[in-house]
Amino acid sequence: MRTDLSGRTALVTGASSGFGRHFCQLLARSGADVIAAARRTDLLDSLVADIAAEGGKARALRLDVADEAQVVEALSGLETLDIVVNNAGIAGPSRAIDCEGDEWRSIFDVNVNGAFYVSREAARIMRKAGRGGSIINIASITGLRTAHSAAAYAPSKAAVIHMTKSLAMEWARFGVRVNAIAPGYIETDLNREFLLSPAGEDMKKRIPQRRFGEIADLDGPLLLLASDASAYMTGSVLAVDGGHLASPL
Ligand code: NAD
């Protein structure tokens, strides 16, 4: 497996918690020079210090992905970028009948628009540098099947999956690969309350592996897509869900 990322620069959005924090540590351990991007810079400072203490390389970048001007400004200072993980994401509690425009728009602003702004700026840098790159979008199995109380979230993740394929098609000519990971249910701040509830326990029974995922279950897919080990993969969507998508109707 060609998963050594030495000499590569990797940007991770939503790096202050959950998957994002873990991905920064994983990429740094694999040799990448990590740019940890998020709005909460106090949390990023401790992440950067933890990575440095392990002998890795990381720096913090204040970034609200939903703010297009800020994305353009923040990425304009970068000369090279080899790996981007569009991980920043938010969910909302509402069923469609109760979902107001503000909730719908804020979820699309972060999950879809934010991933687009970051991808576009990254692809411009990658095209100019002429050494290709890998963009990884963190989608969700809810972008492939429906889910209760995910009126805006599930469609936003479906949009991320289709955007992954569109960008892969357009940017293959620059050597920029664009793939997605569609995680199943993995306990983080985003969903802890639900997963630990009786409804969460019911859901667990419908997962063929009968367990929720752990963040480390994403390590193999992330390193695969970030590295040359996936040189011939673009426009792909990898489900990491304990078989949840394959559960019976
Ligand atoms: P999380 O809430 O811990 O992480 C999301 C991160 O995104 C947070 O650090 C948050 O501050 C950041 N963020 C939100 N809005 C932002 C913005 N405008 N700009 C920059 N950063 C912003 O949750 P998580 O579970 O680690 O989620 C990470 C990603 O994985 C999300 O895209 C989520 O939709 C996706 N996902 C999670 C699961 C799961 O089971 N946990 C399953 C499928 C997909």
mmCIF file of C-alpha atoms and ligand atoms in Angstrom:
data_model
loop_
_atom_site.group_PDB
_atom_site.id
_atom_site.type_symbol
_atom_site.label_atom_id
_atom_site.label_comp_id
_atom_site.label_asym_id
_atom_site.label_seq_id
_atom_site.Cartn_x
_atom_site.Cartn_y
_atom_site.Cartn_z
ATOM 1 C CA MET A 1 0.000 0.000 0.000
ATOM 2 C CA ARG A 2 1.362 3.398 -1.027
ATOM 3 C CA THR A 3 -0.095 5.291 1.937
ATOM 4 C CA ASP A 4 2.985 7.302 2.928
ATOM 5 C CA LEU A 5 2.012 10.986 2.737
ATOM 6 C CA SER A 6 5.451 12.509 3.382
ATOM 7 C CA GLY A 7 5.906 15.747 1.470
ATOM 8 C CA ARG A 8 2.141 16.213 0.981
ATOM 9 C CA THR A 9 0.126 19.102 2.380
ATOM 10 C CA ALA A 10 -3.338 18.190 3.648
ATOM 11 C CA LEU A 11 -6.155 20.579 4.576
ATOM 12 C CA VAL A 12 -8.966 19.306 6.823
ATOM 13 C CA THR A 13 -12.079 21.436 7.442
ATOM 14 C CA GLY A 14 -14.142 21.212 10.628
ATOM 15 C CA ALA A 15 -10.906 20.123 12.332
ATOM 16 C CA SER A 16 -11.786 21.266 15.832
ATOM 17 C CA SER A 17 -13.712 18.144 16.887
ATOM 18 C CA GLY A 18 -14.972 14.676 15.955
ATOM 19 C CA PHE A 19 -13.813 13.179 12.666
ATOM 20 C CA GLY A 20 -11.912 16.326 11.666
ATOM 21 C CA ARG A 21 -9.646 16.328 14.697
ATOM 22 C CA HIS A 22 -8.984 12.612 14.271
ATOM 23 C CA PHE A 23 -8.276 12.959 10.523
ATOM 24 C CA CYS A 24 -5.656 15.660 11.234
ATOM 25 C CA GLN A 25 -3.846 13.345 13.643
ATOM 26 C CA LEU A 26 -4.092 10.397 11.247
ATOM 27 C CA LEU A 27 -2.776 12.356 8.246
ATOM 28 C CA ALA A 28 0.065 13.847 10.325
ATOM 29 C CA ARG A 29 1.050 10.359 11.551
ATOM 30 C CA SER A 30 1.163 9.281 7.906
ATOM 31 C CA GLY A 31 3.692 12.035 7.177
ATOM 32 C CA ALA A 32 1.496 14.852 5.824
ATOM 33 C CA ASP A 33 1.995 18.502 6.677
ATOM 34 C CA VAL A 34 -1.492 19.259 8.041
ATOM 35 C CA ILE A 35 -3.515 22.462 7.876
ATOM 36 C CA ALA A 36 -6.254 22.147 10.503
ATOM 37 C CA ALA A 37 -9.075 24.503 9.497
ATOM 38 C CA ALA A 38 -12.067 25.469 11.636
ATOM 39 C CA ARG A 39 -13.828 28.382 13.268
ATOM 40 C CA ARG A 40 -12.854 27.532 16.871
ATOM 41 C CA THR A 41 -9.136 28.347 16.793
ATOM 42 C CA ASP A 42 -8.638 27.772 20.533
ATOM 43 C CA LEU A 43 -9.444 24.085 19.938
ATOM 44 C CA LEU A 44 -7.145 24.038 16.897
ATOM 45 C CA ASP A 45 -4.219 25.348 18.940
ATOM 46 C CA SER A 46 -4.388 22.365 21.283
ATOM 47 C CA LEU A 47 -4.689 19.968 18.310
ATOM 48 C CA VAL A 48 -1.616 21.505 16.642
ATOM 49 C CA ALA A 49 0.302 21.189 19.924
ATOM 50 C CA ASP A 50 -0.741 17.517 20.302
ATOM 51 C CA ILE A 51 0.426 16.738 16.751
ATOM 52 C CA ALA A 52 3.740 18.550 17.316
ATOM 53 C CA ALA A 53 4.262 16.605 20.560
ATOM 54 C CA GLU A 54 4.036 13.378 18.519
ATOM 55 C CA GLY A 55 6.620 14.706 16.048
ATOM 56 C CA GLY A 56 4.073 15.625 13.347
ATOM 57 C CA LYS A 57 3.634 18.858 11.406
ATOM 58 C CA ALA A 58 0.444 20.933 11.637
ATOM 59 C CA ARG A 59 -0.764 24.516 11.625
ATOM 60 C CA ALA A 60 -4.127 26.101 12.381
ATOM 61 C CA LEU A 61 -6.220 28.069 9.901
ATOM 62 C CA ARG A 62 -9.320 30.003 10.946
ATOM 63 C CA LEU A 63 -11.995 29.119 8.423
ATOM 64 C CA ASP A 64 -15.760 29.344 8.209
ATOM 65 C CA VAL A 65 -16.421 27.248 5.086
ATOM 66 C CA ALA A 66 -19.842 28.837 4.548
ATOM 67 C CA ASP A 67 -18.232 32.259 4.015
ATOM 68 C CA GLU A 68 -17.061 32.252 0.399
ATOM 69 C CA ALA A 69 -14.922 35.393 0.717
ATOM 70 C CA GLN A 70 -13.188 33.962 3.772
ATOM 71 C CA VAL A 71 -12.476 30.664 1.972
ATOM 72 C CA VAL A 72 -10.979 32.528 -1.000
ATOM 73 C CA GLU A 73 -8.859 34.715 1.287
ATOM 74 C CA ALA A 74 -7.709 31.863 3.552
ATOM 75 C CA LEU A 75 -6.662 29.565 0.701
ATOM 76 C CA SER A 76 -5.096 32.328 -1.393
ATOM 77 C CA GLY A 77 -1.983 32.139 0.767
ATOM 78 C CA LEU A 78 -1.301 28.487 -0.084
ATOM 79 C CA GLU A 79 1.100 27.595 -2.871
ATOM 80 C CA THR A 80 0.664 23.857 -2.735
ATOM 81 C CA LEU A 81 -2.105 21.639 -1.550
ATOM 82 C CA ASP A 82 -2.208 17.905 -2.202
ATOM 83 C CA ILE A 83 -5.072 16.603 -0.071
ATOM 84 C CA VAL A 84 -8.321 18.244 1.037
ATOM 85 C CA VAL A 85 -10.837 16.656 3.387
ATOM 86 C CA ASN A 86 -14.184 18.465 3.238
ATOM 87 C CA ASN A 87 -15.331 17.338 6.647
ATOM 88 C CA ALA A 88 -17.106 20.395 8.123
ATOM 89 C CA GLY A 89 -20.780 19.607 8.454
ATOM 90 C CA ILE A 90 -23.882 20.331 10.470
ATOM 91 C CA ALA A 91 -27.195 18.554 10.934
ATOM 92 C CA GLY A 92 -30.621 19.842 11.931
ATOM 93 C CA PRO A 93 -33.313 18.250 14.052
ATOM 94 C CA SER A 94 -36.395 18.839 11.931
ATOM 95 C CA ARG A 95 -38.697 16.721 9.887
ATOM 96 C CA ALA A 96 -39.547 18.376 6.543
ATOM 97 C CA ILE A 97 -42.969 19.562 7.743
ATOM 98 C CA ASP A 98 -41.300 21.626 10.507
ATOM 99 C CA CYS A 99 -38.135 22.636 8.673
ATOM 100 C CA GLU A 100 -37.969 26.422 8.205
ATOM 101 C CA GLY A 101 -35.905 28.065 5.506
ATOM 102 C CA ASP A 102 -33.196 29.169 7.940
ATOM 103 C CA GLU A 103 -32.480 25.583 9.011
ATOM 104 C CA TRP A 104 -32.532 24.319 5.412
ATOM 105 C CA ARG A 105 -30.243 27.107 4.186
ATOM 106 C CA SER A 106 -27.728 26.889 7.010
ATOM 107 C CA ILE A 107 -27.286 23.137 6.452
ATOM 108 C CA PHE A 108 -26.806 23.567 2.697
ATOM 109 C CA ASP A 109 -24.515 26.577 3.305
ATOM 110 C CA VAL A 110 -22.055 24.464 5.292
ATOM 111 C CA ASN A 111 -22.441 20.950 3.883
ATOM 112 C CA VAL A 112 -22.795 21.737 0.177
ATOM 113 C CA ASN A 113 -21.761 25.339 -0.511
ATOM 114 C CA GLY A 114 -18.837 25.206 1.923
ATOM 115 C CA ALA A 115 -17.503 21.974 0.409
ATOM 116 C CA PHE A 116 -17.844 23.522 -3.036
ATOM 117 C CA TYR A 117 -15.987 26.767 -2.196
ATOM 118 C CA VAL A 118 -13.121 24.857 -0.565
ATOM 119 C CA SER A 119 -12.937 22.315 -3.425
ATOM 120 C CA ARG A 120 -12.915 25.025 -6.091
ATOM 121 C CA GLU A 121 -10.156 27.052 -4.417
ATOM 122 C CA ALA A 122 -8.149 23.866 -3.772
ATOM 123 C CA ALA A 123 -8.514 22.721 -7.381
ATOM 124 C CA ARG A 124 -7.260 26.111 -8.603
ATOM 125 C CA ILE A 125 -4.146 25.728 -6.430
ATOM 126 C CA MET A 126 -3.673 22.097 -7.529
ATOM 127 C CA ARG A 127 -4.063 22.958 -11.219
ATOM 128 C CA LYS A 128 -1.511 25.777 -10.934
ATOM 129 C CA ALA A 129 0.985 23.634 -9.010
ATOM 130 C CA GLY A 130 0.634 20.925 -11.672
ATOM 131 C CA ARG A 131 1.028 17.943 -9.341
ATOM 132 C CA GLY A 132 -2.583 16.788 -9.065
ATOM 133 C CA GLY A 133 -4.301 16.156 -5.773
ATOM 134 C CA SER A 134 -6.975 14.320 -3.855
ATOM 135 C CA ILE A 135 -10.204 15.844 -2.553
ATOM 136 C CA ILE A 136 -12.235 13.739 -0.131
ATOM 137 C CA ASN A 137 -15.800 14.750 0.688
ATOM 138 C CA ILE A 138 -17.324 13.403 3.886
ATOM 139 C CA ALA A 139 -20.867 12.582 2.828
ATOM 140 C CA SER A 140 -23.173 10.165 4.704
ATOM 141 C CA ILE A 141 -25.256 7.067 4.080
ATOM 142 C CA THR A 142 -28.234 9.403 4.502
ATOM 143 C CA GLY A 143 -27.220 10.829 1.113
ATOM 144 C CA LEU A 144 -27.927 7.402 -0.388
ATOM 145 C CA ARG A 145 -30.996 6.357 1.655
ATOM 146 C CA THR A 146 -33.584 8.368 3.585
ATOM 147 C CA ALA A 147 -33.503 9.010 7.341
ATOM 148 C CA HIS A 148 -36.012 10.381 9.856
ATOM 149 C CA SER A 149 -35.530 13.955 11.092
ATOM 150 C CA ALA A 150 -32.936 14.709 8.438
ATOM 151 C CA ALA A 151 -35.097 16.853 6.162
ATOM 152 C CA ALA A 152 -32.234 19.037 5.002
ATOM 153 C CA TYR A 153 -29.242 16.961 6.097
ATOM 154 C CA ALA A 154 -29.956 13.903 3.919
ATOM 155 C CA PRO A 155 -30.577 15.933 0.727
ATOM 156 C CA SER A 156 -27.453 18.000 1.471
ATOM 157 C CA LYS A 157 -25.365 14.823 1.639
ATOM 158 C CA ALA A 158 -26.976 13.541 -1.580
ATOM 159 C CA ALA A 159 -25.857 16.822 -3.167
ATOM 160 C CA VAL A 160 -22.324 16.269 -1.819
ATOM 161 C CA ILE A 161 -22.276 12.818 -3.456
ATOM 162 C CA HIS A 162 -23.409 14.153 -6.818
ATOM 163 C CA MET A 163 -21.005 17.098 -6.571
ATOM 164 C CA THR A 164 -18.198 14.591 -5.927
ATOM 165 C CA LYS A 165 -18.946 12.887 -9.257
ATOM 166 C CA SER A 166 -19.311 16.164 -11.193
ATOM 167 C CA LEU A 167 -16.038 17.579 -9.901
ATOM 168 C CA ALA A 168 -14.256 14.254 -10.479
ATOM 169 C CA MET A 169 -15.374 14.293 -14.093
ATOM 170 C CA GLU A 170 -14.292 17.902 -14.658
ATOM 171 C CA TRP A 171 -10.967 17.834 -12.793
ATOM 172 C CA ALA A 172 -9.601 14.467 -13.919
ATOM 173 C CA ARG A 173 -7.792 16.405 -16.668
ATOM 174 C CA PHE A 174 -5.753 18.212 -13.970
ATOM 175 C CA GLY A 175 -4.921 14.986 -12.120
ATOM 176 C CA VAL A 176 -7.239 16.058 -9.306
ATOM 177 C CA ARG A 177 -9.184 13.102 -7.912
ATOM 178 C CA VAL A 178 -12.459 13.687 -6.052
ATOM 179 C CA ASN A 179 -14.009 10.894 -3.984
ATOM 180 C CA ALA A 180 -16.449 10.633 -1.096
ATOM 181 C CA ILE A 181 -16.753 8.615 2.071
ATOM 182 C CA ALA A 182 -20.308 7.889 3.212
ATOM 183 C CA PRO A 183 -20.057 6.984 6.898
ATOM 184 C CA GLY A 184 -22.843 5.226 8.704
ATOM 185 C CA TYR A 185 -23.582 6.096 12.343
ATOM 186 C CA ILE A 186 -20.431 6.853 14.316
ATOM 187 C CA GLU A 187 -20.644 8.389 17.779
ATOM 188 C CA THR A 188 -19.526 12.067 17.898
ATOM 189 C CA ASP A 189 -20.895 15.404 19.198
ATOM 190 C CA LEU A 190 -23.121 15.506 16.097
ATOM 191 C CA ASN A 191 -25.274 12.514 17.055
ATOM 192 C CA ARG A 192 -24.321 11.283 20.556
ATOM 193 C CA GLU A 193 -27.662 12.212 22.103
ATOM 194 C CA PHE A 194 -29.617 10.291 19.453
ATOM 195 C CA LEU A 195 -27.367 7.217 19.334
ATOM 196 C CA LEU A 196 -27.572 6.765 23.106
ATOM 197 C CA SER A 197 -31.380 7.148 23.121
ATOM 198 C CA PRO A 198 -33.886 4.252 22.874
ATOM 199 C CA ALA A 199 -34.407 5.173 19.183
ATOM 200 C CA GLY A 200 -30.652 4.836 18.673
ATOM 201 C CA GLU A 201 -30.670 1.400 20.296
ATOM 202 C CA ASP A 202 -33.489 0.371 17.921
ATOM 203 C CA MET A 203 -31.474 1.555 14.955
ATOM 204 C CA LYS A 204 -28.426 -0.432 16.075
ATOM 205 C CA LYS A 205 -30.475 -3.624 15.702
ATOM 206 C CA ARG A 206 -30.906 -2.842 11.989
ATOM 207 C CA ILE A 207 -27.150 -2.583 11.350
ATOM 208 C CA PRO A 208 -25.901 -5.995 10.155
ATOM 209 C CA GLN A 209 -22.751 -5.708 12.318
ATOM 210 C CA ARG A 210 -24.970 -4.763 15.322
ATOM 211 C CA ARG A 211 -22.749 -1.862 16.383
ATOM 212 C CA PHE A 212 -22.216 1.818 15.675
ATOM 213 C CA GLY A 213 -18.925 2.705 14.066
ATOM 214 C CA GLU A 214 -15.848 4.074 15.779
ATOM 215 C CA ILE A 215 -13.945 6.988 14.267
ATOM 216 C CA ALA A 216 -10.965 4.678 13.676
ATOM 217 C CA ASP A 217 -13.170 2.615 11.317
ATOM 218 C CA LEU A 218 -12.670 5.484 8.843
ATOM 219 C CA ASP A 219 -8.853 5.344 8.935
ATOM 220 C CA GLY A 220 -8.377 2.802 6.140
ATOM 221 C CA PRO A 221 -10.790 4.474 3.687
ATOM 222 C CA LEU A 222 -9.375 7.948 4.425
ATOM 223 C CA LEU A 223 -5.741 6.919 3.905
ATOM 224 C CA LEU A 224 -6.696 4.954 0.794
ATOM 225 C CA LEU A 225 -8.373 7.978 -0.808
ATOM 226 C CA ALA A 226 -5.762 10.483 0.400
ATOM 227 C CA SER A 227 -2.833 8.531 -1.017
ATOM 228 C CA ASP A 228 -1.540 7.136 -4.295
ATOM 229 C CA ALA A 229 -2.980 3.764 -3.258
ATOM 230 C CA SER A 230 -6.196 5.040 -4.902
ATOM 231 C CA ALA A 231 -4.503 6.524 -7.990
ATOM 232 C CA TYR A 232 -7.163 5.055 -10.336
ATOM 233 C CA MET A 233 -10.152 6.033 -8.154
ATOM 234 C CA THR A 234 -12.112 9.186 -8.806
ATOM 235 C CA GLY A 235 -15.839 9.886 -8.493
ATOM 236 C CA SER A 236 -16.156 6.950 -6.070
ATOM 237 C CA VAL A 237 -18.287 6.793 -2.950
ATOM 238 C CA LEU A 238 -17.129 4.448 -0.186
ATOM 239 C CA ALA A 239 -19.781 3.469 2.362
ATOM 240 C CA VAL A 240 -18.336 2.714 5.815
ATOM 241 C CA ASP A 241 -21.399 1.593 7.723
ATOM 242 C CA GLY A 242 -21.206 -1.930 9.147
ATOM 243 C CA GLY A 243 -23.490 -3.056 6.328
ATOM 244 C CA HIS A 244 -26.275 -0.585 7.200
ATOM 245 C CA LEU A 245 -27.014 0.251 3.536
ATOM 246 C CA ALA A 246 -27.316 -3.445 2.834
ATOM 247 C CA SER A 247 -29.922 -3.977 5.573
ATOM 248 C CA PRO A 248 -33.158 -5.603 4.416
ATOM 249 C CA LEU A 249 -36.227 -3.588 3.428
HETATM 250 P P1 NAD B 1 -18.776 17.212 14.687
HETATM 251 O O1 NAD B 1 -19.933 18.091 15.002
HETATM 252 O O2 NAD B 1 -17.884 16.791 15.808
HETATM 253 O O3 NAD B 1 -17.840 17.868 13.569
HETATM 254 C C1 NAD B 1 -18.275 18.769 12.608
HETATM 255 C C2 NAD B 1 -17.268 19.896 12.581
HETATM 256 O O4 NAD B 1 -17.624 20.823 11.541
HETATM 257 C C3 NAD B 1 -17.244 20.670 13.899
HETATM 258 O O5 NAD B 1 -15.905 20.820 14.319
HETATM 259 C C4 NAD B 1 -17.842 22.003 13.536
HETATM 260 O O6 NAD B 1 -17.346 23.064 14.316
HETATM 261 C C5 NAD B 1 -17.408 22.118 12.069
HETATM 262 N N1 NAD B 1 -18.165 23.114 11.348
HETATM 263 C C6 NAD B 1 -19.506 23.299 11.330
HETATM 264 N N2 NAD B 1 -19.809 24.369 10.591
HETATM 265 C C7 NAD B 1 -18.637 24.862 10.108
HETATM 266 C C8 NAD B 1 -18.303 25.953 9.283
HETATM 267 N N3 NAD B 1 -19.230 26.787 8.795
HETATM 268 N N4 NAD B 1 -17.001 26.140 8.979
HETATM 269 C C9 NAD B 1 -16.040 25.333 9.472
HETATM 270 N N5 NAD B 1 -16.303 24.275 10.276
HETATM 271 C C10 NAD B 1 -17.592 24.071 10.600
HETATM 272 O O7 NAD B 1 -19.384 15.967 13.926
HETATM 273 P P2 NAD B 1 -18.695 14.760 13.135
HETATM 274 O O8 NAD B 1 -19.547 13.587 13.406
HETATM 275 O O9 NAD B 1 -17.245 14.690 13.401
HETATM 276 O O10 NAD B 1 -18.973 15.198 11.634
HETATM 277 C C11 NAD B 1 -17.944 15.361 10.665
HETATM 278 C C12 NAD B 1 -18.523 15.152 9.297
HETATM 279 O O11 NAD B 1 -18.930 13.791 9.165
HETATM 280 C C13 NAD B 1 -19.769 15.982 8.995
HETATM 281 O O12 NAD B 1 -19.737 16.417 7.649
HETATM 282 C C14 NAD B 1 -20.900 14.996 9.198
HETATM 283 O O13 NAD B 1 -22.043 15.335 8.461
HETATM 284 C C15 NAD B 1 -20.243 13.728 8.683
HETATM 285 N N6 NAD B 1 -20.862 12.479 9.122
HETATM 286 C C16 NAD B 1 -20.872 12.124 10.435
HETATM 287 C C17 NAD B 1 -21.456 10.908 10.799
HETATM 288 C C18 NAD B 1 -21.483 10.420 12.204
HETATM 289 O O14 NAD B 1 -22.096 9.391 12.463
HETATM 290 N N7 NAD B 1 -20.820 11.099 13.147
HETATM 291 C C19 NAD B 1 -22.018 10.089 9.830
HETATM 292 C C20 NAD B 1 -21.999 10.492 8.503
HETATM 293 C C21 NAD B 1 -21.400 11.684 8.163
#
